[in-house]
Amino acid sequence: MTRSDRLLRLVSLLCLAAVGFALISQHAFGMKPCAWCVLQRLILLAIAAVCGLAGMGWGPAIVRRGGAVAAAILAGCGIAAAWYQYSVAAQLFSCAQTFADRFITASGLDAALPWLFGIYASCNDARVSLLGVEYALWGLALFVVCAALTLATLWMSPDADQSPAD
């Protein structure tokens, strides 16, 4: 297994842990998600899937690199969503008919998996802090970390990519 594989698997694990934390916050502590929260969950799951598949260790290095590029683009989308949620949507009384609401509703995910993708709060009502920092900013930080780690796999030289045990 290469260092790139390990980094991609780490990103996948971080994303799955974040979604798990969000679900615990929602179902155990009653923190209802808004449309932008749910969109970020979807992006996190997409990053986890891409990084998990790319970090499996099969195929040529181009598979890892392609997965890293795709995950970095998705992380960029997550950064934009989290920033929009924090700076714009959280100030609105309703996020109905915003991009996130229309996208999640049109995808049918909210109806198919309401425990995961159900939209139960407005963006203003969903403003919750953890350790004095809003959830949207925690999400933003996680997306930045994901982008940095996936981009780091692109700068690893193929020779240095092999771990000593390989």
mmCIF file of C-alpha atoms in Angstrom:
data_model
loop_
_atom_site.group_PDB
_atom_site.id
_atom_site.type_symbol
_atom_site.label_atom_id
_atom_site.label_comp_id
_atom_site.label_asym_id
_atom_site.label_seq_id
_atom_site.Cartn_x
_atom_site.Cartn_y
_atom_site.Cartn_z
ATOM 1 C CA MET A 1 0.000 0.000 0.000
ATOM 2 C CA THR A 2 1.345 3.409 -0.955
ATOM 3 C CA ARG A 3 1.379 6.615 1.043
ATOM 4 C CA SER A 4 -1.160 8.015 -1.404
ATOM 5 C CA ASP A 5 -3.460 5.075 -0.682
ATOM 6 C CA ARG A 6 -3.151 5.732 3.033
ATOM 7 C CA LEU A 7 -3.902 9.431 2.646
ATOM 8 C CA LEU A 8 -6.931 8.744 0.485
ATOM 9 C CA ARG A 9 -8.212 6.187 2.982
ATOM 10 C CA LEU A 10 -7.676 8.702 5.790
ATOM 11 C CA VAL A 11 -9.752 11.291 3.919
ATOM 12 C CA SER A 12 -12.473 8.690 3.386
ATOM 13 C CA LEU A 13 -12.474 7.841 7.088
ATOM 14 C CA LEU A 14 -12.579 11.519 8.123
ATOM 15 C CA CYS A 15 -15.580 12.149 5.871
ATOM 16 C CA LEU A 16 -17.466 9.099 7.141
ATOM 17 C CA ALA A 17 -16.709 10.094 10.740
ATOM 18 C CA ALA A 18 -18.027 13.608 10.094
ATOM 19 C CA VAL A 19 -21.283 12.264 8.650
ATOM 20 C CA GLY A 20 -21.561 9.886 11.603
ATOM 21 C CA PHE A 21 -21.043 12.801 13.993
ATOM 22 C CA ALA A 22 -23.718 14.807 12.163
ATOM 23 C CA LEU A 23 -26.163 11.907 12.433
ATOM 24 C CA ILE A 24 -25.466 11.511 16.152
ATOM 25 C CA SER A 25 -25.983 15.266 16.594
ATOM 26 C CA GLN A 26 -29.269 15.026 14.736
ATOM 27 C CA HIS A 27 -30.768 11.832 16.122
ATOM 28 C CA ALA A 28 -29.355 11.772 19.660
ATOM 29 C CA PHE A 29 -29.220 15.495 20.445
ATOM 30 C CA GLY A 30 -32.061 16.849 18.300
ATOM 31 C CA MET A 31 -29.988 19.167 16.098
ATOM 32 C CA LYS A 32 -32.118 19.366 12.965
ATOM 33 C CA PRO A 33 -30.257 19.871 9.655
ATOM 34 C CA CYS A 34 -30.995 22.527 7.064
ATOM 35 C CA ALA A 35 -30.697 22.083 3.305
ATOM 36 C CA TRP A 36 -27.090 23.265 3.251
ATOM 37 C CA CYS A 37 -26.159 20.844 6.059
ATOM 38 C CA VAL A 38 -27.695 17.994 4.095
ATOM 39 C CA LEU A 39 -25.913 19.033 0.891
ATOM 40 C CA GLN A 40 -22.608 18.975 2.782
ATOM 41 C CA ARG A 41 -23.402 15.459 4.026
ATOM 42 C CA LEU A 42 -23.898 14.370 0.437
ATOM 43 C CA ILE A 43 -20.586 15.945 -0.598
ATOM 44 C CA LEU A 44 -18.796 14.265 2.325
ATOM 45 C CA LEU A 45 -20.215 10.881 1.318
ATOM 46 C CA ALA A 46 -19.153 11.460 -2.291
ATOM 47 C CA ILE A 47 -15.611 12.331 -1.177
ATOM 48 C CA ALA A 48 -15.544 9.242 1.050
ATOM 49 C CA ALA A 49 -16.617 7.016 -1.829
ATOM 50 C CA VAL A 50 -14.152 8.501 -4.325
ATOM 51 C CA CYS A 51 -11.224 8.383 -1.892
ATOM 52 C CA GLY A 52 -12.149 4.927 -0.658
ATOM 53 C CA LEU A 53 -12.214 3.539 -4.190
ATOM 54 C CA ALA A 54 -9.100 5.401 -5.325
ATOM 55 C CA GLY A 55 -7.189 4.313 -2.205
ATOM 56 C CA MET A 56 -7.933 0.600 -2.644
ATOM 57 C CA GLY A 57 -4.456 0.021 -4.031
ATOM 58 C CA TRP A 58 -5.559 -1.554 -7.306
ATOM 59 C CA GLY A 59 -4.859 -0.210 -10.725
ATOM 60 C CA PRO A 60 -2.207 2.183 -11.931
ATOM 61 C CA ALA A 61 -1.211 5.400 -10.201
ATOM 62 C CA ILE A 62 -3.500 7.313 -12.560
ATOM 63 C CA VAL A 63 -6.481 5.828 -10.667
ATOM 64 C CA ARG A 64 -5.196 7.325 -7.406
ATOM 65 C CA ARG A 65 -4.428 10.628 -9.048
ATOM 66 C CA GLY A 66 -7.792 10.796 -10.790
ATOM 67 C CA GLY A 67 -9.548 10.015 -7.534
ATOM 68 C CA ALA A 68 -7.511 12.663 -5.737
ATOM 69 C CA VAL A 69 -8.428 15.279 -8.362
ATOM 70 C CA ALA A 70 -12.118 14.347 -8.181
ATOM 71 C CA ALA A 71 -12.048 14.449 -4.375
ATOM 72 C CA ALA A 72 -10.275 17.826 -4.388
ATOM 73 C CA ILE A 73 -12.961 19.229 -6.708
ATOM 74 C CA LEU A 74 -15.678 17.834 -4.437
ATOM 75 C CA ALA A 75 -13.900 19.340 -1.416
ATOM 76 C CA GLY A 76 -13.903 22.684 -3.236
ATOM 77 C CA CYS A 77 -17.667 22.315 -3.682
ATOM 78 C CA GLY A 78 -17.924 21.560 0.039
ATOM 79 C CA ILE A 79 -15.885 24.649 0.893
ATOM 80 C CA ALA A 80 -18.225 26.764 -1.220
ATOM 81 C CA ALA A 81 -21.325 25.187 0.359
ATOM 82 C CA ALA A 82 -20.046 25.606 3.912
ATOM 83 C CA TRP A 83 -18.981 29.202 3.293
ATOM 84 C CA TYR A 84 -22.335 30.031 1.694
ATOM 85 C CA GLN A 85 -24.168 28.431 4.604
ATOM 86 C CA TYR A 86 -22.150 30.413 7.143
ATOM 87 C CA SER A 87 -22.049 33.778 5.391
ATOM 88 C CA VAL A 88 -25.398 33.935 3.546
ATOM 89 C CA ALA A 89 -27.879 31.138 4.246
ATOM 90 C CA ALA A 90 -27.568 31.319 8.035
ATOM 91 C CA GLN A 91 -28.772 34.916 7.855
ATOM 92 C CA LEU A 92 -31.939 33.933 5.959
ATOM 93 C CA PHE A 93 -35.164 32.972 7.691
ATOM 94 C CA SER A 94 -35.669 30.181 5.173
ATOM 95 C CA CYS A 95 -33.407 28.233 2.840
ATOM 96 C CA ALA A 96 -36.385 27.048 0.817
ATOM 97 C CA GLN A 97 -35.761 27.352 -2.905
ATOM 98 C CA THR A 98 -32.025 27.899 -2.478
ATOM 99 C CA PHE A 99 -29.722 25.722 -4.569
ATOM 100 C CA ALA A 100 -29.231 23.198 -1.762
ATOM 101 C CA ASP A 101 -32.957 22.804 -1.136
ATOM 102 C CA ARG A 102 -33.779 22.428 -4.838
ATOM 103 C CA PHE A 103 -30.897 19.993 -5.445
ATOM 104 C CA ILE A 104 -31.649 17.671 -2.522
ATOM 105 C CA THR A 105 -35.387 17.715 -3.239
ATOM 106 C CA ALA A 106 -34.921 17.127 -6.985
ATOM 107 C CA SER A 107 -32.553 14.228 -6.314
ATOM 108 C CA GLY A 108 -35.230 12.487 -4.249
ATOM 109 C CA LEU A 109 -32.721 11.690 -1.517
ATOM 110 C CA ASP A 110 -34.762 13.470 1.147
ATOM 111 C CA ALA A 111 -37.700 11.167 0.448
ATOM 112 C CA ALA A 112 -35.656 8.001 -0.079
ATOM 113 C CA LEU A 113 -33.405 8.370 2.984
ATOM 114 C CA PRO A 114 -35.024 10.928 5.296
ATOM 115 C CA TRP A 115 -32.950 9.819 8.307
ATOM 116 C CA LEU A 116 -29.813 10.859 6.371
ATOM 117 C CA PHE A 117 -30.922 13.514 3.870
ATOM 118 C CA GLY A 118 -34.138 14.897 5.374
ATOM 119 C CA ILE A 119 -34.302 18.702 5.635
ATOM 120 C CA TYR A 120 -35.897 19.581 8.974
ATOM 121 C CA ALA A 121 -34.850 23.154 9.765
ATOM 122 C CA SER A 122 -34.291 26.521 8.191
ATOM 123 C CA CYS A 123 -30.711 27.679 7.885
ATOM 124 C CA ASN A 124 -31.239 30.312 10.552
ATOM 125 C CA ASP A 125 -32.674 27.734 12.970
ATOM 126 C CA ALA A 126 -29.862 25.265 12.223
ATOM 127 C CA ARG A 127 -27.139 27.633 13.445
ATOM 128 C CA VAL A 128 -25.568 25.560 16.190
ATOM 129 C CA SER A 129 -22.160 25.909 17.814
ATOM 130 C CA LEU A 130 -19.798 23.264 19.074
ATOM 131 C CA LEU A 131 -17.082 24.544 21.422
ATOM 132 C CA GLY A 132 -18.047 28.090 20.426
ATOM 133 C CA VAL A 133 -17.627 27.457 16.680
ATOM 134 C CA GLU A 134 -20.592 27.091 14.333
ATOM 135 C CA TYR A 135 -21.044 23.698 12.682
ATOM 136 C CA ALA A 136 -20.744 25.348 9.258
ATOM 137 C CA LEU A 137 -17.219 26.493 10.109
ATOM 138 C CA TRP A 138 -16.301 23.012 11.391
ATOM 139 C CA GLY A 139 -17.531 21.681 8.043
ATOM 140 C CA LEU A 140 -15.531 24.326 6.192
ATOM 141 C CA ALA A 141 -12.382 23.337 8.092
ATOM 142 C CA LEU A 142 -12.955 19.660 7.309
ATOM 143 C CA PHE A 143 -13.378 20.373 3.604
ATOM 144 C CA VAL A 144 -10.138 22.402 3.630
ATOM 145 C CA VAL A 145 -8.313 19.476 5.289
ATOM 146 C CA CYS A 146 -9.782 17.065 2.733
ATOM 147 C CA ALA A 147 -8.693 19.301 -0.130
ATOM 148 C CA ALA A 148 -5.176 19.645 1.299
ATOM 149 C CA LEU A 149 -4.755 15.901 1.853
ATOM 150 C CA THR A 150 -6.075 14.933 -1.564
ATOM 151 C CA LEU A 151 -3.917 17.532 -3.265
ATOM 152 C CA ALA A 152 -0.917 16.281 -1.270
ATOM 153 C CA THR A 153 -1.283 12.906 -2.970
ATOM 154 C CA LEU A 154 -0.843 14.644 -6.332
ATOM 155 C CA TRP A 155 2.500 16.151 -5.321
ATOM 156 C CA MET A 156 3.963 12.896 -4.094
ATOM 157 C CA SER A 157 6.509 11.639 -6.571
ATOM 158 C CA PRO A 158 5.828 8.096 -7.846
ATOM 159 C CA ASP A 159 9.215 6.933 -6.483
ATOM 160 C CA ALA A 160 8.531 8.312 -3.001
ATOM 161 C CA ASP A 161 5.000 6.953 -3.068
ATOM 162 C CA GLN A 162 6.099 3.435 -2.131
ATOM 163 C CA SER A 163 6.319 2.776 1.576
ATOM 164 C CA PRO A 164 9.303 0.750 2.901
ATOM 165 C CA ALA A 165 7.092 -2.299 3.508
ATOM 166 C CA ASP A 166 6.001 -2.479 -0.173
#
